[in-house]
CSV table of C-alpha atoms in Angstrom, one decimal:
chain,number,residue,atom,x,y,z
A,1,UNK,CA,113.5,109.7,94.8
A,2,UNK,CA,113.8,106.9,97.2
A,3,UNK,CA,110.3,105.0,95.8
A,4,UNK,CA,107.9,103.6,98.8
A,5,UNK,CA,109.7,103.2,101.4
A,6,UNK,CA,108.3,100.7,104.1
A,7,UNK,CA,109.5,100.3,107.7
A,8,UNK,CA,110.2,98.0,109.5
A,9,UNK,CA,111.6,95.8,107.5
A,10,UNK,CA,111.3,92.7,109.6
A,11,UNK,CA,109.5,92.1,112.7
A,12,UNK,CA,108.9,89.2,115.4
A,13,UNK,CA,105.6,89.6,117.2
A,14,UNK,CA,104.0,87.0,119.8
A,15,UNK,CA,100.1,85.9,119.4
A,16,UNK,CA,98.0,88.0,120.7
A,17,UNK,CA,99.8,91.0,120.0
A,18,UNK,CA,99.0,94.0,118.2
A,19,UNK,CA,101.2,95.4,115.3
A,20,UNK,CA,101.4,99.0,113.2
A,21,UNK,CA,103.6,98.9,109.5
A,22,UNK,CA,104.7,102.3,108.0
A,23,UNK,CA,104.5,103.1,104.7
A,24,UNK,CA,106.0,106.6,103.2
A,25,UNK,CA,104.2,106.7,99.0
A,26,UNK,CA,106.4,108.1,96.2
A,27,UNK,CA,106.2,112.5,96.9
A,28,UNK,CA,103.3,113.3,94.8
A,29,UNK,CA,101.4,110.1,95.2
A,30,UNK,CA,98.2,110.3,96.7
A,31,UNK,CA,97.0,106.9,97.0
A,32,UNK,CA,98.3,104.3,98.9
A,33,UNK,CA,97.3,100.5,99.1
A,34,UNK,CA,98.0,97.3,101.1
A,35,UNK,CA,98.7,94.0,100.2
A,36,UNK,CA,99.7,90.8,101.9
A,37,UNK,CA,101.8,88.2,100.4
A,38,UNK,CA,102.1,84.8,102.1
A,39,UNK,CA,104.7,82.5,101.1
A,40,UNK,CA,104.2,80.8,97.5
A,41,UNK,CA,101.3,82.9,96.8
A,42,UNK,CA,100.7,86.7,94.9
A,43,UNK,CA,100.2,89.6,96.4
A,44,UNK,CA,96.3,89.8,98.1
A,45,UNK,CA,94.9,93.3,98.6
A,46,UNK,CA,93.8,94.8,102.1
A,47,UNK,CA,92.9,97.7,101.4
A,48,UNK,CA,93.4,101.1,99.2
A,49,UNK,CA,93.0,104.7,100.7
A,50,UNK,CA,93.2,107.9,98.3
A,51,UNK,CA,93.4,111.5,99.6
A,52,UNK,CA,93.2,109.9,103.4
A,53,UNK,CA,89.7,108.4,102.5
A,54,UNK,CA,88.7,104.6,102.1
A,55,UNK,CA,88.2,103.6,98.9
A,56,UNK,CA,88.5,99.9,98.9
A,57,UNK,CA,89.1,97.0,101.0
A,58,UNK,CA,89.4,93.3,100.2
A,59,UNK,CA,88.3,90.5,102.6
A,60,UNK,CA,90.1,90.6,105.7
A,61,UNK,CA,88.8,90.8,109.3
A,62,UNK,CA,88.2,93.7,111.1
A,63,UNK,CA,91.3,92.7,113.1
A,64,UNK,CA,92.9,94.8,110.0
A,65,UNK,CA,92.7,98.6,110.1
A,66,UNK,CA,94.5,101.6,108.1
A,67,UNK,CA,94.5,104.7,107.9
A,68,UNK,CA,96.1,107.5,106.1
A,69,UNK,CA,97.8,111.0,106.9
A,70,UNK,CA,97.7,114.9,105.9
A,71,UNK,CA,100.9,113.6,104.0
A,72,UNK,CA,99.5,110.9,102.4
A,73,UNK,CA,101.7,108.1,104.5
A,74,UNK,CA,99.8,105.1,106.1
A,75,UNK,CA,99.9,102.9,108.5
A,76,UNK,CA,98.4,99.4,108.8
A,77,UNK,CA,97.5,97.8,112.2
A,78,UNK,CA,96.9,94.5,113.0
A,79,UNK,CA,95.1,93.2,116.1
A,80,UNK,CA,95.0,89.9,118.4
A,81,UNK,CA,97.6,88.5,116.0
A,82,UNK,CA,97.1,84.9,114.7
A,83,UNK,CA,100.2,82.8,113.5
A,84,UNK,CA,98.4,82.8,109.8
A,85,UNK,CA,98.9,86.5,109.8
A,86,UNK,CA,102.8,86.1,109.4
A,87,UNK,CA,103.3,87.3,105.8
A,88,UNK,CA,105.3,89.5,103.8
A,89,UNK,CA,103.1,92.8,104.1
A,90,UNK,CA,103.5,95.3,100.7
A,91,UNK,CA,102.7,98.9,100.4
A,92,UNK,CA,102.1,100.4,97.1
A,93,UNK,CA,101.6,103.8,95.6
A,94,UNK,CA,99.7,105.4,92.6
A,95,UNK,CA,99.5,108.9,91.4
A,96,UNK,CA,97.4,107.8,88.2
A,97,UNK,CA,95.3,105.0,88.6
A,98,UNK,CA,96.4,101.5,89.0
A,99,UNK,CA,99.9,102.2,88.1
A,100,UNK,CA,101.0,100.6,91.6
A,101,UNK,CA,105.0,101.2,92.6
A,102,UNK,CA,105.6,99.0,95.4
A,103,UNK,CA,107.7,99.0,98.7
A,104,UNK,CA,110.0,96.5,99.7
A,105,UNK,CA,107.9,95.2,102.3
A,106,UNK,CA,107.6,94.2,106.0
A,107,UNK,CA,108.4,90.4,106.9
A,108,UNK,CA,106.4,89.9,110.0
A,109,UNK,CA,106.3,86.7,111.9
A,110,UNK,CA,104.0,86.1,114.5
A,111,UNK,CA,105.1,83.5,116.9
B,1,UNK,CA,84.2,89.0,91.6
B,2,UNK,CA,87.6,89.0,89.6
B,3,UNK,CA,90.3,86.1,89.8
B,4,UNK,CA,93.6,85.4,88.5
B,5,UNK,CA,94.5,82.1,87.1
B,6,UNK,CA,98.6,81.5,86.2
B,7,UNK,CA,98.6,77.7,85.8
B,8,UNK,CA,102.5,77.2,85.9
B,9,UNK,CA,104.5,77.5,88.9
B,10,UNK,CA,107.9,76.5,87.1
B,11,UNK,CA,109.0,77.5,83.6
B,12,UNK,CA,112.2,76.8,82.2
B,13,UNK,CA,113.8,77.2,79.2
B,14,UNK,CA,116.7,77.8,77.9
B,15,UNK,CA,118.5,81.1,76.7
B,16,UNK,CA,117.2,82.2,73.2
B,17,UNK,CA,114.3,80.1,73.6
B,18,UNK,CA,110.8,81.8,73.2
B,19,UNK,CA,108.6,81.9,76.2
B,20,UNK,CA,105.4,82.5,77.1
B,21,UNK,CA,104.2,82.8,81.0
B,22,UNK,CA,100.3,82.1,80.8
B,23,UNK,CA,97.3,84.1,82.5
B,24,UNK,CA,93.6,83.3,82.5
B,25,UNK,CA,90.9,86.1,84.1
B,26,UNK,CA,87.8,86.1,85.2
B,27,UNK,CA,86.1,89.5,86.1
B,28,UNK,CA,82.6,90.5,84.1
B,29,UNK,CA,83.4,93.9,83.4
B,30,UNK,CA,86.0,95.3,81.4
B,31,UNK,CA,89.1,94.9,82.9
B,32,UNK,CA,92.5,96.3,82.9
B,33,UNK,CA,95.7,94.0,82.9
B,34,UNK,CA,99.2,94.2,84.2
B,35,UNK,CA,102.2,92.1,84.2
B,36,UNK,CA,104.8,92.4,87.4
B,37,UNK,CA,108.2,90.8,87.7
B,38,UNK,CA,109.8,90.5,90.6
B,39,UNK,CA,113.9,90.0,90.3
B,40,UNK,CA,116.1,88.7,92.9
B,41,UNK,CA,116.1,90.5,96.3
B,42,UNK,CA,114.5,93.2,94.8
B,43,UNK,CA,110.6,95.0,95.1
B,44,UNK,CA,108.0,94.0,93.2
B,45,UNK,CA,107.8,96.4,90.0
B,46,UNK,CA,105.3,97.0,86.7
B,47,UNK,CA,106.6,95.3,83.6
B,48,UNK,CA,103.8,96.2,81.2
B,49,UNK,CA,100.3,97.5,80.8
B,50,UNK,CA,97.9,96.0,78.5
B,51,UNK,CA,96.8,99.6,77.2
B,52,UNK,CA,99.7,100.7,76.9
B,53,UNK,CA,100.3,98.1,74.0
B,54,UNK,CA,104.2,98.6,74.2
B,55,UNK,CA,107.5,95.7,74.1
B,56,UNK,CA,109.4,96.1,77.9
B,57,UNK,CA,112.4,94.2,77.6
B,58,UNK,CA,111.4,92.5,74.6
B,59,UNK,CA,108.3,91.3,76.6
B,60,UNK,CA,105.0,91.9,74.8
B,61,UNK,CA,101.1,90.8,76.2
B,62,UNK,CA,97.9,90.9,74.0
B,63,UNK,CA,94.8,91.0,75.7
B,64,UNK,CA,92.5,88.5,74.3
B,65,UNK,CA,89.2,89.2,76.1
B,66,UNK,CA,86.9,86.1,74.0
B,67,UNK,CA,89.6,83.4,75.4
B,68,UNK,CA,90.2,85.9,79.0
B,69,UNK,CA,94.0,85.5,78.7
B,70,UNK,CA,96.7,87.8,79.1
B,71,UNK,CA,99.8,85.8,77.8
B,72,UNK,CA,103.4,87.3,78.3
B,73,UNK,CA,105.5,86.5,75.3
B,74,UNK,CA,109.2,87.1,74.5
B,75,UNK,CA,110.4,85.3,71.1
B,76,UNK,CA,114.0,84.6,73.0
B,77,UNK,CA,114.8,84.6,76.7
B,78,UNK,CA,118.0,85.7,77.8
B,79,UNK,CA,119.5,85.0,81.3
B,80,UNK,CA,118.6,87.9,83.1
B,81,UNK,CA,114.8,87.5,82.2
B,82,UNK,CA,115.0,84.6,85.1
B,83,UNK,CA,112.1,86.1,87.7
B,84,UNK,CA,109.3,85.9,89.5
B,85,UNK,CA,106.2,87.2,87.1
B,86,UNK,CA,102.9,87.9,88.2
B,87,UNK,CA,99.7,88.6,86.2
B,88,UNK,CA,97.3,91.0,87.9
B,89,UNK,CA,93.7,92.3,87.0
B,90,UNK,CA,92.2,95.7,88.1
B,91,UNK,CA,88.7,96.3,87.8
B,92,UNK,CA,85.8,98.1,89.9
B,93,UNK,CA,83.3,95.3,91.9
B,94,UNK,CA,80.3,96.3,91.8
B,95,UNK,CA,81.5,100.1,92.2
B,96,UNK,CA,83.7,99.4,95.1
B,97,UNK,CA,87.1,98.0,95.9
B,98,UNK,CA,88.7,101.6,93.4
B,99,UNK,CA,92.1,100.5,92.0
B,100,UNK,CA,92.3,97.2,93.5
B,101,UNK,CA,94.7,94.9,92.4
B,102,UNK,CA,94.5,90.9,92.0
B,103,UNK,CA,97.5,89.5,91.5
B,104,UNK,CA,97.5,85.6,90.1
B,105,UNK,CA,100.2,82.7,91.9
B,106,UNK,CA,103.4,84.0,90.1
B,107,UNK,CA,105.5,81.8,87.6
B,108,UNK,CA,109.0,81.6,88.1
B,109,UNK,CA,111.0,81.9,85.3
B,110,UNK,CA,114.4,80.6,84.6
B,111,UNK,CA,116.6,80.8,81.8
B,112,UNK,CA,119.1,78.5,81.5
B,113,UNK,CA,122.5,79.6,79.5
């Protein structure tokens, strides 16, 4: 098993701009969660969907949206980006609760 | 609301040396606790559970809900113990926010030879 795969791995966007991350959970997971991790600090959660429904989102702005698929992959979308939103962005997966196995991340700067 | 507290950045010691990487909580209902590590170029992975009550690596945490601490112990460090470790909390807000995850700062750990 190749664990959570996340892709890209690094990306360059300009202000303004709007982004989309992949993320592919371990086969048989069916929760997937987001996290954002800004230099010199832990991880902070975005948001957690199980079986392609909501169940939990921390405190970001609306700018941030997820979703999840029939095959339990995600994506997360940024809008209007701000330079503060350059960050490493993590993807984790759980098949029983809170036993979170995490991607290798997407390094996004915004510019 | 739940918060992570790790107070040190920066530990070092040197190898053989006991060490112990500090975390404080704060989360009023029952919580469940998790130590990550985070080893040179690679992902972020789970170290130990606090209900699982087992040694990783030689690593072992007690939870002590009356002082809110979840300290990660080894009685001597080796080398390849040298990390980034990160305390994190799950817990249920008020019914919502299902198998979130707050992490603390990190501490990085080095062991010196």
């Amino acid at each position: 098993d190749a664990g959570v795969t996340q892709s890209p791995t690094h990306l360059i966007k300009t202000r303004g701009q709007q982004v989309t991350l992949r993320c592919s959970p371990i086969s048989g997971h069916k929760s997937v969660s987001w996290y954002q991790q800004v230099l010199g600090q832990g991880p902070q959660f975005i948001f957690q969907y199980y079986e392609k429904e909501e169940r939990g989102r921390g405190n970001f702005p609306d700018r941030f949206s997820a979703r999840q698929f029939p095959n339990y992959s995600s994506e997360l979308n940024v809008n209007a980006l701000l330079l503060g939103d350059s960050a490493l962005y993590l993807c984790a997966s759980s098949f029983l609760e809170n036993e979170a196995f995490f991607g290798q991340g997407t390094r996004l700067t915004v510019v | 609301a739940q918060r992570v507290t790790q107070p040190e950045k920066l530990l070092s010691v040197f190898k053989g040396a006991p060490v112990e990487l500090k975390c404080n909580y704060s989360y009023s209902g029952s919580p469940e606790l998790f130590w990550y590590v985070q080893y040179s170029r690679q992902r972020l992975q789970l170290l130990l559970r606090h209900i699982s009550r087992e040694s990783i690596k030689g690593f072992t945490a007690d939870l002590n809900k009356g002082e809110t601490s979840f300290h990660l112990k080894k009685p001597f460090a080796q080398e390849e113990d040298s990390a980034m470790y990160y305390c994190a909390l799950s817990g249920r807000d008020g019914g919502t926010s299902y198998g979130k995850l707050t992490f603390g700062q990190g501490t990085i750990l080095t062991v010196h030879p």
